[in-house]
Coordinates of C-alpha atoms and ligand atoms in Angstrom, one line a residue:
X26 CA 91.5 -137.3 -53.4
X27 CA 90.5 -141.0 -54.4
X28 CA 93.4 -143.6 -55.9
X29 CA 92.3 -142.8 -58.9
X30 CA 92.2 -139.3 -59.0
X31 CA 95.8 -139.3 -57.5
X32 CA 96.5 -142.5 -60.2
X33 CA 95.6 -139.6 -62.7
X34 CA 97.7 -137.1 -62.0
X35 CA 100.4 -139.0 -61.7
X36 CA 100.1 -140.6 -65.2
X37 CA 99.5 -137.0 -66.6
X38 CA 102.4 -135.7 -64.7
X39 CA 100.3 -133.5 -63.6
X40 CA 101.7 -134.2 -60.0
X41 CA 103.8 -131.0 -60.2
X42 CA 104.2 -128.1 -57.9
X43 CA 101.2 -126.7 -57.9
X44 CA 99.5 -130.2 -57.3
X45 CA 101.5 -132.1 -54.8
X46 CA 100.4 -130.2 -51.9
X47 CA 97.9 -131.7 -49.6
X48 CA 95.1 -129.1 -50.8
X49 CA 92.7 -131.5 -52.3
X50 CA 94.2 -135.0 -50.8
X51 CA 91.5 -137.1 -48.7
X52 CA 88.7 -134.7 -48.0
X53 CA 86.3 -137.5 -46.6
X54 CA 84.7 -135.0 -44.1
X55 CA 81.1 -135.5 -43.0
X56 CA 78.8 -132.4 -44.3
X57 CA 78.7 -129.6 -41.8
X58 CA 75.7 -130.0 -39.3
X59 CA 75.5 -126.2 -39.6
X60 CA 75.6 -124.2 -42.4
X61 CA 78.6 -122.3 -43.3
X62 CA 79.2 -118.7 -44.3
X63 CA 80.5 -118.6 -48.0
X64 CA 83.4 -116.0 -47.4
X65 CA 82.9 -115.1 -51.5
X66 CA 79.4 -113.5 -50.2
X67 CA 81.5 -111.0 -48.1
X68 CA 82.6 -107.7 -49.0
X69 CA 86.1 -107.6 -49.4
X70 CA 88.5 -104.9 -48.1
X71 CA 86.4 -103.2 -45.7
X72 CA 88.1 -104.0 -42.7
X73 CA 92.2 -102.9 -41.5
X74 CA 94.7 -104.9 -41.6
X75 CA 95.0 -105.1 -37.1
X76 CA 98.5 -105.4 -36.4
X77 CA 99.1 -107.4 -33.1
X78 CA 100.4 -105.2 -30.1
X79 CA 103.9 -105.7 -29.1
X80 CA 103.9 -106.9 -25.5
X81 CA 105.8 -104.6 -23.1
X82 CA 106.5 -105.1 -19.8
X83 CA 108.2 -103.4 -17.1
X84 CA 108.8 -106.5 -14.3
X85 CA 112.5 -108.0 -13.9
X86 CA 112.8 -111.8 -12.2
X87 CA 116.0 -114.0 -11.6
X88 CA 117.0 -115.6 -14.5
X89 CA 116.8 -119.3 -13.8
X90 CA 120.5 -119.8 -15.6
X91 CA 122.2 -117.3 -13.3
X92 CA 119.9 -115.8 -10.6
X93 CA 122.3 -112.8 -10.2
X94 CA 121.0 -111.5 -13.3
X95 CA 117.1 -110.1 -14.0
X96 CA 115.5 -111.1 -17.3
X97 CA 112.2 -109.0 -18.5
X98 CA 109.2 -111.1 -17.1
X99 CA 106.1 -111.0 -19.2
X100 CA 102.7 -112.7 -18.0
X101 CA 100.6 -113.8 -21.4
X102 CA 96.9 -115.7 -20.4
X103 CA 95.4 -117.8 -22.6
X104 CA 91.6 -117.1 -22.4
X105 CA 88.6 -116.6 -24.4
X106 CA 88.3 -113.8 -26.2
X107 CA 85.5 -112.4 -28.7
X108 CA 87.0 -110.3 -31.8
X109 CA 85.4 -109.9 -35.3
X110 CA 86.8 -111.5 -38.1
X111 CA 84.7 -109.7 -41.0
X112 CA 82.7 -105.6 -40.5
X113 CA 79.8 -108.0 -41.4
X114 CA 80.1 -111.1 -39.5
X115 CA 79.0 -111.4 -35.8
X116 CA 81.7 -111.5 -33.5
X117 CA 83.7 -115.2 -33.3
X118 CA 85.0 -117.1 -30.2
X119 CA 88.4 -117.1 -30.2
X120 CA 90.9 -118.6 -27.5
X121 CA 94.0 -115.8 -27.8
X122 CA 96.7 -114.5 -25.7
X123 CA 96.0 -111.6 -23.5
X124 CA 92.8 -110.2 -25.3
X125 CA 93.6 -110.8 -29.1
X126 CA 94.6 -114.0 -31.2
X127 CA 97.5 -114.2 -32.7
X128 CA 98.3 -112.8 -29.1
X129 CA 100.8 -109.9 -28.2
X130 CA 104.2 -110.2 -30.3
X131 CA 107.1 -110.5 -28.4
X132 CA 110.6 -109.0 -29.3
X133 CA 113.7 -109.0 -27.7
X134 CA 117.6 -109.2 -29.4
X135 CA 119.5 -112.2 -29.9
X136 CA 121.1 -112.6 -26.2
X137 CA 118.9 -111.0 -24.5
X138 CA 116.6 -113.9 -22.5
X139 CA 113.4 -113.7 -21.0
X140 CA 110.9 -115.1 -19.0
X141 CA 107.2 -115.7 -20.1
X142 CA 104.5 -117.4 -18.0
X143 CA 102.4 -119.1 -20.2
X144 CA 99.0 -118.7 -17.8
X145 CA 95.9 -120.7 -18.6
X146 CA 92.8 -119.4 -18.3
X147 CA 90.7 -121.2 -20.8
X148 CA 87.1 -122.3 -20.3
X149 CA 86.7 -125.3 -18.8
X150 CA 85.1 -126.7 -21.8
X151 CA 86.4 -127.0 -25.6
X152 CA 84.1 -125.9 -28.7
X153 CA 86.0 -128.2 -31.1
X154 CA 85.4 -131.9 -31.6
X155 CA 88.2 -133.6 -29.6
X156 CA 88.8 -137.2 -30.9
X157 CA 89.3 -139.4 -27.9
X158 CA 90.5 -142.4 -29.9
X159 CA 94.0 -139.8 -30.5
X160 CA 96.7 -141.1 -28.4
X161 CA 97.1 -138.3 -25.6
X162 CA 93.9 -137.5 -26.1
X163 CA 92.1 -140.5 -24.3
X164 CA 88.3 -139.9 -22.6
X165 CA 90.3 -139.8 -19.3
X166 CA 92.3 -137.0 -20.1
X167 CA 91.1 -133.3 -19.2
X168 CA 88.4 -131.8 -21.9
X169 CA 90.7 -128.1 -22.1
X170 CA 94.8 -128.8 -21.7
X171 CA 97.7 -126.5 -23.1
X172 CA 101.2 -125.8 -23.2
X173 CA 102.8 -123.5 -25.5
X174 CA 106.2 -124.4 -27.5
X175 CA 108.1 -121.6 -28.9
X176 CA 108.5 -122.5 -32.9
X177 CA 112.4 -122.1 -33.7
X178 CA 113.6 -121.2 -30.2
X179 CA 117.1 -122.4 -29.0
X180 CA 115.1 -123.1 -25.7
X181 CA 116.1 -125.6 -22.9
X182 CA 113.9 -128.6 -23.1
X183 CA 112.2 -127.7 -19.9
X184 CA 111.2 -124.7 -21.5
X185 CA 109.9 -126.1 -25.1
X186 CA 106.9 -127.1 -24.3
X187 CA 107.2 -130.2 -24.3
X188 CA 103.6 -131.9 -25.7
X189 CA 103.2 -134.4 -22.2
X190 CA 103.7 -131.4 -20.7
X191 CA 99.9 -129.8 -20.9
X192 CA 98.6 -128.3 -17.8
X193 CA 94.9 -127.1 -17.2
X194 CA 92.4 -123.9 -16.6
X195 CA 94.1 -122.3 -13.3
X196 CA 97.8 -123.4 -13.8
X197 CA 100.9 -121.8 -15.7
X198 CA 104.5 -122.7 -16.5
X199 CA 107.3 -120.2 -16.6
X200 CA 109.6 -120.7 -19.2
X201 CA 112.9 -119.3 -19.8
X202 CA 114.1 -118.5 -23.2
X203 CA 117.4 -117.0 -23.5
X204 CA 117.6 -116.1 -27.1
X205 CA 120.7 -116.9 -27.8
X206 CA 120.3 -117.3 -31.4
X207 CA 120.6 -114.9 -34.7
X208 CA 117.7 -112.4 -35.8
X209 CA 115.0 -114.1 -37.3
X210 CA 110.9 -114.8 -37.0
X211 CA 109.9 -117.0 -34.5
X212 CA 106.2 -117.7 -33.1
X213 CA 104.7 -119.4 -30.6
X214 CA 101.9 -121.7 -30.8
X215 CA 100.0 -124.7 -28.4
X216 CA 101.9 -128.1 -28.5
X217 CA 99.4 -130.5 -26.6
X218 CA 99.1 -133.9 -27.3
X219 CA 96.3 -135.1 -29.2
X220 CA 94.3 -131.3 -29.2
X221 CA 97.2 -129.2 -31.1
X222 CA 95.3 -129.1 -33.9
X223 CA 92.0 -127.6 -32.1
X224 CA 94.0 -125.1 -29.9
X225 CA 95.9 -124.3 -32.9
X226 CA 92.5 -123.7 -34.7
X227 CA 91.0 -121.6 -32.0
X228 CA 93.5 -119.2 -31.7
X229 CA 96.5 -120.0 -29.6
X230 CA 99.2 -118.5 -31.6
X231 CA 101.6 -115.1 -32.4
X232 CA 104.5 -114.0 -33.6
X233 CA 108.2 -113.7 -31.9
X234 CA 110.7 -111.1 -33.1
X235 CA 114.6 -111.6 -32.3
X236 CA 116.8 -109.3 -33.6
X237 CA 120.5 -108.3 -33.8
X238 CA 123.2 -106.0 -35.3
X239 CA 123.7 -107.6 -38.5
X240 CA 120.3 -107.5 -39.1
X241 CA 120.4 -103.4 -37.9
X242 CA 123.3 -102.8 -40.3
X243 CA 121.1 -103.4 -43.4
X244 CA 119.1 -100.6 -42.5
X245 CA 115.9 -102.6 -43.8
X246 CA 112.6 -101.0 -43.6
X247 CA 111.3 -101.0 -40.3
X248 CA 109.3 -99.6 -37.4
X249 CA 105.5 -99.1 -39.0
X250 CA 107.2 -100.4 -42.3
X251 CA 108.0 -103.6 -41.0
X252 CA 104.8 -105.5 -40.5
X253 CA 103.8 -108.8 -39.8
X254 CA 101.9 -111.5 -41.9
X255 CA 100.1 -114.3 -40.1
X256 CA 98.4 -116.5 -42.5
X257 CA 95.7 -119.2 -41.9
X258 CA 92.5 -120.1 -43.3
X259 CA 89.5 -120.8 -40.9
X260 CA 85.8 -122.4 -41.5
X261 CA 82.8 -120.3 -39.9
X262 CA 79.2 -121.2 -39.4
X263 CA 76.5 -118.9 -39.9
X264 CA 76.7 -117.7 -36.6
X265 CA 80.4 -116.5 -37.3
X266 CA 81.6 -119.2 -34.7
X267 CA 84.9 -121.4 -35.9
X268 CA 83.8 -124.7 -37.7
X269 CA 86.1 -127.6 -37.5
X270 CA 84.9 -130.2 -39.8
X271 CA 84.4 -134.2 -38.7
X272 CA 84.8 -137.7 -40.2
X273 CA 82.0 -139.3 -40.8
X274 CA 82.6 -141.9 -37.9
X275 CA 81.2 -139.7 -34.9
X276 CA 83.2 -142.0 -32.3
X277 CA 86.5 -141.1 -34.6
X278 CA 86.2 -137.6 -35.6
X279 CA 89.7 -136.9 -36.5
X280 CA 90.1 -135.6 -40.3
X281 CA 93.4 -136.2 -41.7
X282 CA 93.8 -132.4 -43.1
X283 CA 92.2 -129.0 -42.1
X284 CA 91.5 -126.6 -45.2
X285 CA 89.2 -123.7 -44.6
X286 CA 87.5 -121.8 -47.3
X287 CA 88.3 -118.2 -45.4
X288 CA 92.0 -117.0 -45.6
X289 CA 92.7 -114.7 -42.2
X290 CA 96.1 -112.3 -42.2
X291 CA 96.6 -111.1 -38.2
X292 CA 93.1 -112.3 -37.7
X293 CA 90.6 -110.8 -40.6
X294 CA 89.3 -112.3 -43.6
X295 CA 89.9 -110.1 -46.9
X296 CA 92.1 -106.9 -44.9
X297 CA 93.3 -103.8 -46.1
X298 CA 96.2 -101.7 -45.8
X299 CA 97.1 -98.5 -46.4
X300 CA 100.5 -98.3 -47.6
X301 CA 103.5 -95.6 -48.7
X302 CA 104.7 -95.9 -52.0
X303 CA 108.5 -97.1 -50.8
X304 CA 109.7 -100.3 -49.5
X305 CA 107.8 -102.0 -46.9
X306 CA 109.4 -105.1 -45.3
X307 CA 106.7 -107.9 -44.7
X308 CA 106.8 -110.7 -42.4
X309 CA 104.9 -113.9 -43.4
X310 CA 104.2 -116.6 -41.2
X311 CA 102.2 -119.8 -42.8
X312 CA 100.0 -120.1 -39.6
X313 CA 97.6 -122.5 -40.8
X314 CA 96.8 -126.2 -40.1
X315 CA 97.4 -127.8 -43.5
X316 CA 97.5 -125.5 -46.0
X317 CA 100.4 -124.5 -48.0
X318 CA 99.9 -120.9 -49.4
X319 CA 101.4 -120.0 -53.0
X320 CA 101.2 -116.3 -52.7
X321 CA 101.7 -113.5 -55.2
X322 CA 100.7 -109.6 -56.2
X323 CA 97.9 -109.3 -58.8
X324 CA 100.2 -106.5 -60.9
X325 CA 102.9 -109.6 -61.3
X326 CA 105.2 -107.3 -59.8
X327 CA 108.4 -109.2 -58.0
X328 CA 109.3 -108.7 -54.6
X329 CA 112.5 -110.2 -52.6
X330 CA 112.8 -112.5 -50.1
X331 CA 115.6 -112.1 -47.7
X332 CA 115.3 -114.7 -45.0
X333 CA 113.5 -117.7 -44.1
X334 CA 112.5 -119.5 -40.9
X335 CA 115.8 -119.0 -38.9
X336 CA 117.3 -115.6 -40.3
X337 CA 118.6 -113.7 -43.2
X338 CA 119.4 -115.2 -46.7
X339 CA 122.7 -114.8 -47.8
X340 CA 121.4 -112.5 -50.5
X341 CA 118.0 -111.2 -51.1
X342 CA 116.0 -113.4 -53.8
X343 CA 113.8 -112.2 -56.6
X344 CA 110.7 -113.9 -56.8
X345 CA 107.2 -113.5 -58.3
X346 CA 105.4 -116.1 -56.2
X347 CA 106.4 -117.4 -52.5
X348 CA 105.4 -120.8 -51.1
X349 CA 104.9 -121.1 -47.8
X350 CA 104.1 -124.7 -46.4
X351 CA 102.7 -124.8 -42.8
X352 CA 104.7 -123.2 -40.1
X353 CA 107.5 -122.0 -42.5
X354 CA 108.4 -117.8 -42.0
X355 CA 108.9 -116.2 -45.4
X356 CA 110.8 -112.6 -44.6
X357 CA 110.2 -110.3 -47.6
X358 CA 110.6 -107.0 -49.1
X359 CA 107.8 -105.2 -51.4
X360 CA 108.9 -102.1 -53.4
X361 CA 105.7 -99.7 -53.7
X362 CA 107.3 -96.6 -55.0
X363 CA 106.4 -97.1 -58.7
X364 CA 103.0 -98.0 -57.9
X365 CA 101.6 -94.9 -56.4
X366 CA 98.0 -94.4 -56.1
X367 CA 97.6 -98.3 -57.2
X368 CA 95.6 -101.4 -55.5
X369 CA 97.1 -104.6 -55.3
X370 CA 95.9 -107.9 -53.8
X371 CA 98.2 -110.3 -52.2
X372 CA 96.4 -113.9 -53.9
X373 CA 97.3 -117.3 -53.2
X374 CA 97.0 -118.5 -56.8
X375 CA 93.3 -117.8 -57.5
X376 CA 92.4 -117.0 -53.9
X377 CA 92.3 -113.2 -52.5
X378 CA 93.9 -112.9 -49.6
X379 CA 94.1 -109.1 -49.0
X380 CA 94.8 -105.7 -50.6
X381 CA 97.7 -103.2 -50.7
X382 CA 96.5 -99.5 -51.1
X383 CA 99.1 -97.3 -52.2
X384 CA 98.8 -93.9 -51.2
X385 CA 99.5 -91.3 -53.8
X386 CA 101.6 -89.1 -52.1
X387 CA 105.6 -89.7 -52.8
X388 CA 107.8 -90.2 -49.8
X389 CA 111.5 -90.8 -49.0
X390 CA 112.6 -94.1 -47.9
X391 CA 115.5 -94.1 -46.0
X392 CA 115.7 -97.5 -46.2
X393 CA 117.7 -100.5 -48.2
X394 CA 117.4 -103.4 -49.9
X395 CA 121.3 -104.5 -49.6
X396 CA 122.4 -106.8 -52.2
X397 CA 124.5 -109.4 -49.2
X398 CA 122.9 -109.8 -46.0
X399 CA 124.3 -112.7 -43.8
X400 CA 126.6 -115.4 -45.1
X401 CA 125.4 -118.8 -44.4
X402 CA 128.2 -120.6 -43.9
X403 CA 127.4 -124.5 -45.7
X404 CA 127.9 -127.5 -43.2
X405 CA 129.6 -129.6 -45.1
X406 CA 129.0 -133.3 -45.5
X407 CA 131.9 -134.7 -44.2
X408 CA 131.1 -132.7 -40.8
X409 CA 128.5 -135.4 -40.2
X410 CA 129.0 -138.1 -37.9
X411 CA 125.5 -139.8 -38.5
X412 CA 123.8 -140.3 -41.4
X413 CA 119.6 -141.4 -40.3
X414 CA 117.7 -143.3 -42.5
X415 CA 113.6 -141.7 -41.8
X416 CA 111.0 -143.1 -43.6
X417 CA 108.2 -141.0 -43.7
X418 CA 104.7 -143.6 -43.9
X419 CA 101.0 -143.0 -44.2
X420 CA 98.6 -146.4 -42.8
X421 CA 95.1 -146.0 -44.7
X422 CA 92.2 -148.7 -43.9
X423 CA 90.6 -151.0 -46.0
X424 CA 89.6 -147.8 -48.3
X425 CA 92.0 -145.9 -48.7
X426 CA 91.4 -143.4 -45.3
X427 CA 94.6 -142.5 -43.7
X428 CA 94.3 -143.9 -40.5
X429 CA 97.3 -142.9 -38.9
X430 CA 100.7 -141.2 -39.8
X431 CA 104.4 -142.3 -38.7
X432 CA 107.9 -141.0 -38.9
X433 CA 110.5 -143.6 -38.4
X434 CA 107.6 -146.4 -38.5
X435 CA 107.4 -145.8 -34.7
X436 CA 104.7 -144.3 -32.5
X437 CA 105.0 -141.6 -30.2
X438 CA 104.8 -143.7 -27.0
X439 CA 107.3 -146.1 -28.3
X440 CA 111.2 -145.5 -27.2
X441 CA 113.3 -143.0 -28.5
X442 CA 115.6 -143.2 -31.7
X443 CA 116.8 -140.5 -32.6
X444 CA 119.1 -139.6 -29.8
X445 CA 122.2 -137.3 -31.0
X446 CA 125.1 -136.0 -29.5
X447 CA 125.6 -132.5 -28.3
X448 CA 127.6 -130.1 -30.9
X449 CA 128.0 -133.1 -33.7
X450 CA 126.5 -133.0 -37.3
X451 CA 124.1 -134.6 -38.5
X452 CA 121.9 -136.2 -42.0
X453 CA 118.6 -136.7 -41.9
X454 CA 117.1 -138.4 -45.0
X455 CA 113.1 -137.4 -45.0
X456 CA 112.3 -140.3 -47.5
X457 CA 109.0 -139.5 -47.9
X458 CA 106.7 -142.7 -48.9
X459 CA 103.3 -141.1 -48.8
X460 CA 101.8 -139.2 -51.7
X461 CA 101.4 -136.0 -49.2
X462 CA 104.0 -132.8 -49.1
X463 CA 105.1 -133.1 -45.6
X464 CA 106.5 -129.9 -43.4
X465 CA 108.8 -131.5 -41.3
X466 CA 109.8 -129.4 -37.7
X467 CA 112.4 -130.2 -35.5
X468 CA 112.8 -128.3 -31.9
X469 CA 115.8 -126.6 -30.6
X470 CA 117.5 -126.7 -33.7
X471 CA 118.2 -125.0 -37.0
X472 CA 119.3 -127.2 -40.3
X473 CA 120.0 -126.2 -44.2
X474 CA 118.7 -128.4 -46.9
X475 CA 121.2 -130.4 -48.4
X476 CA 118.7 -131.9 -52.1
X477 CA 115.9 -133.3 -52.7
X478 CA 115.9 -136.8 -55.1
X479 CA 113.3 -138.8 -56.2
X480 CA 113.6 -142.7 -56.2
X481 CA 111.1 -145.6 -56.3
X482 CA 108.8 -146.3 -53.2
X483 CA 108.2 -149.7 -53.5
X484 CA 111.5 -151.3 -53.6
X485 CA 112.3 -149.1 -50.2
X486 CA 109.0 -150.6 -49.1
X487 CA 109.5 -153.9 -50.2
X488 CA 113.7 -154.1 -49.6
X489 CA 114.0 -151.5 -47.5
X490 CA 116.8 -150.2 -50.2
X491 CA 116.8 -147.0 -51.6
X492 CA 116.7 -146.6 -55.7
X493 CA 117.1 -142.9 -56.6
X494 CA 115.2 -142.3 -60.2
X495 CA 116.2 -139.0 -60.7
X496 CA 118.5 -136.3 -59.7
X497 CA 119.6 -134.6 -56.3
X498 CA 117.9 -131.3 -56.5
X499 CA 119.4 -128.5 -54.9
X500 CA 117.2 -126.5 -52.0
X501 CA 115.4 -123.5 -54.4
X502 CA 117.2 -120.5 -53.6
X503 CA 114.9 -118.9 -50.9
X504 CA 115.1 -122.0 -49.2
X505 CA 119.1 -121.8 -49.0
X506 CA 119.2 -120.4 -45.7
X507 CA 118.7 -121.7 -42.4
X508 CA 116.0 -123.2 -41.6
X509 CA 113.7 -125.6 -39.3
X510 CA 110.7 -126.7 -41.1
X511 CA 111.2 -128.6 -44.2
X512 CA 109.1 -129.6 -47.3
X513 CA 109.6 -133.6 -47.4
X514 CA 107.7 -133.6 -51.1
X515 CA 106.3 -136.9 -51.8
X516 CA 108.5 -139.5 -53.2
X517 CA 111.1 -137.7 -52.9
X518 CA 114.3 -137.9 -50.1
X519 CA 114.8 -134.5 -49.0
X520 CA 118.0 -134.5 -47.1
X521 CA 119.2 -132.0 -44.6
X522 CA 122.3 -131.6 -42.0
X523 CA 121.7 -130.1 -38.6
X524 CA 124.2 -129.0 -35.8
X525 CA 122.7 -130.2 -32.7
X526 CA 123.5 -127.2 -30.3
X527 CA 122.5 -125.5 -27.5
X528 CA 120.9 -128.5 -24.7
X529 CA 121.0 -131.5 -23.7
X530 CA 117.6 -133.3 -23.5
X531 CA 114.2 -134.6 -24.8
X532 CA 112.9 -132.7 -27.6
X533 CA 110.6 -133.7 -30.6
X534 CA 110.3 -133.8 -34.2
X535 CA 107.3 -133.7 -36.2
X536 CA 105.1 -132.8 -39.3
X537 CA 103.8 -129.1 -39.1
X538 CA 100.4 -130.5 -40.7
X539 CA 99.1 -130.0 -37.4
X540 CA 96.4 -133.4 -38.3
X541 CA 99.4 -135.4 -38.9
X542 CA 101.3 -134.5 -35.8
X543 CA 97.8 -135.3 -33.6
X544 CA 97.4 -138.7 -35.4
X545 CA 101.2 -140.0 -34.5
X546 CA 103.4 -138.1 -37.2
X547 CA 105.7 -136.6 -34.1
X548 CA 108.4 -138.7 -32.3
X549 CA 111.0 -137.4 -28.9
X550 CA 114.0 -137.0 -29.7
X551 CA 117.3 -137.2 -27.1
X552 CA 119.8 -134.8 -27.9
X553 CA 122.4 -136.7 -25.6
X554 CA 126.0 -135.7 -23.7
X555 CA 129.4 -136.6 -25.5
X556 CA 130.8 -139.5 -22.8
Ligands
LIG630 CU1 105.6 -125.1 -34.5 CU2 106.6 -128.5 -32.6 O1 106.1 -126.8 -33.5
LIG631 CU1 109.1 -125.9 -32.9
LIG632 CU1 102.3 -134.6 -42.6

């Protein structure tokens, strides 16, 4: 979006909440080479919704925290993999897990660890323009690298996937992740430096189930009435292959946002599925790059959410739209038994995503939509010993491009600063001074969301003081759980409090816009022993 557009809005006050995300913001990308399919020429609804397998294994190895005891092992390979997106596209390249992307799901119960080696057996070549001028991404570095982080794991850092950590075609890591950690959506997803974005793009992602007995005692739909969501929107060319769209600088091809035009759930563009007229229990998963997906059911109807990226909601929350920025988990609950015989589309706002089909025959649900699921206890403020100040800073060039993006003002190679103790309490204060919606992620840990509060840019920019201008806002209710990604919304300080438990050691912090994090918007972080 140019100056002025953005100049516009904001004078109009038209910056509101359907406009502040990143949707329209500095598309400056070169036209396509090749021509891309225009998914509004497609039939829609002709294909199933696929549901991803759940992996299952049957092999036991040490664990590494107390060899005496045997943890499940599971072996998932990244490779390429062929699978079709549309009944009437050809088939697309995809790089998945095992022989599907999003790969295998994985569920175990809170306590229960296990092992996974990550295996990479990826061609030896990448199909997506790699920008070499990205730090970590250098001419010298291996074409095809991965590493895979698990997304809102309490993992130990030498199991997070840490983004240096990368290794190539023919090598693995065997992670540990013990799980101890309440009932809640987590999903794994590649983490290497200065290609997330690509391998992100070409498939490398799925879905990670934990659950425990609080969630069992709700009695919540479940089994083939649970059934997960993964979101993401995708370019293709007219050969069905994934197009990932360039600047017009061919020696810097980074773009500083990814927004495709086709909107994929588990993998197909415009899905079906057949449901029961009861309560089905869906779980979302904003899997994309950039974009933030507004989402709701063409008959208006409302549905409840009852738990966000780290677990259940204290209560279920009526809603009749859900936003989900990137990376964020949105756990809800759809009533179909008064809509029998009906057709519903999920949309995100005028966008179809995909279609409910009610069968007509009445059931029983056994199920429940209880009206308290799990207290969240509120940290309170005085629990924290540190209060961070984190500004969060776009650099443009002479015309207004976004050139790079930094948290803190620092660079990724530059020394650590956040560096907290184990088990104290902390704030972090997102003051966001870009005019972008940022999803802010940190590793290991899980945080709530203290406000939000607008105050003036410039004098933080020129004094380095902060002038609030409105309010604090408190989190909207089906963000008052816990979480671990966070909307920073621009021009405003989002504030949130974290417990940093579990390990010691290096983690990171980043935005979830997957461009961002590439392009510098992703610092370490030390979480550090009490002396
Ligand atoms: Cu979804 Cu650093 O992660
Ligand atoms: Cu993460
Ligand atoms: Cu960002």
């Amino acid at each position: 979006m140019s100056t002025t557009r953005r100049k516009f809005l904001q004078q109009s006050g038209l910056v509101s909440a359907s406009l502040i995300f990143p949707q329209a913001l500095h598309i400056r990308h070169t036209p396509p080479v090749r021509p891309l399919i225009d998914p509004n020429s497609l039939a829609q609804f002709v294909d199933a919704l696929p549901i991803p397998e759940i992996a299952r294994t049957t092999e036991y190895r040490p664990s590494p925290a107390n060899p005496a005891a045997k943890l499940p092992y599971y072996r998932f390979v990244m490779r390429q993999v062929e699978s079709k997106v549309h009944r009437d596209m050809k088939p697309t390249r995809f790089w998945g897990f095992g022989s599907s992307s999003p790969g295998p799901t994985l569920e175990t119960r809170s306590g229960q660890g296990l092992l996974v080696e990550w295996v990479n057996e990826l061609p030896a070549t990448h199909f997506l323009p790699i920008d070499h001028n990205i730090h970590g991404a250098e001419a010298d570095k291996p074409e095809v690298r991965a590493v895979v982080h698990l997304h809102g794991a309490k993992a130990p850092p030498e199991s997070d996937g840490y983004p240096e950590n990368w290794y190539v075609p023919g090598k693995s890591a065997l992670y540990h992740y013990p799980n101890n950690q309440d009932a809640a959506m987590l999903w794994y997803h590649d983490h290497t430096l200065g290609i997330n974005r690509l391998n992100v793009v070409a498939g490398l992602l799925g879905v990670f189930i934990v659950r425990d007995a609080v969630e069992d005692s709700l009695n919540l739909p479940s089994g083939k009435y649970e059934i997960p969501l993964v979101i993401y929107d995708r370019m293709f060319d007219e050969q069905s292959q994934i197009y990932y769209p360039v600047s017009p600088d061919p020696k810097a091809p980074w773009v500083p946002e990814f927004f495709g035009d086709a909107i994929l759930v588990n993998g197909k563009l415009f899905p079906y599925l057949e449901v029961e007229p009861r309560r089905y229990r869906f779980r979302v998963l904003n899997g994309a790059n950039g974009r933030f997906f507004h989402l709701s059911l063409s008959n208006g109807q409302t549905f409840h959410q009852i738990g966000t990226d780290q677990g259940l909601l204290p209560a279920p929350v009526p809603l009749d739209h859900v936003l989900v920025a990137p990376s964020e988990r949105a756990d809800l609950i759809v009533d179909f038994t008064d809509h029998a015989g009906e057709q519903i589309v999920v949309k995100n706002d005028a966008f179809t995503v995909m279609q409910f089909r009610v069968g007509k025959q009445k059931t029983k649900d056994p199920s429940s939509l209880p009206s308290a699921l799990r207290p969240v206890p509120k940290i309170p403020e005085s629990e924290a010993a540190k209060t961070r100040m984190l500004p969060l800073i776009e650099i443009d060039d002479l015309v207004q491009n976004p050139v790079t993006m930094l948290l803190n003002r620092a660079h990724w190679n530059m020394p650590v600063t956040e560096d907290p103790i184990l088990n104290s309490v902390e704030i972090w204060n997102l003051i966001n001074l870009t005019n972008d919606s940022h999803p802010i992620h940190l590793h290991l840990v899980r945080f709530q969301i203290l406000d939000r509060r607008r105050f003036e840019p410039f004098t933080f920019k020129v004094r380095g003081e902060l002038k609030y201008t409105g309010n604090p806002v408190p989190p909207d209710p089906n963000e008052a759980g816990w979480k671990d990604t966070v909307r920073a919304d621009p021009g405003m300080v989002t504030r949130i409090i974290v417990h940093f438990e579990g390990f010691v050691g290096r983690y990171v912090w980043h935005c979830h816009i997957l461009e961002h994090e590439d392009n510098e918007m992703m610092r370490p972080y030390d979480v550090i022993a009490a002396r």
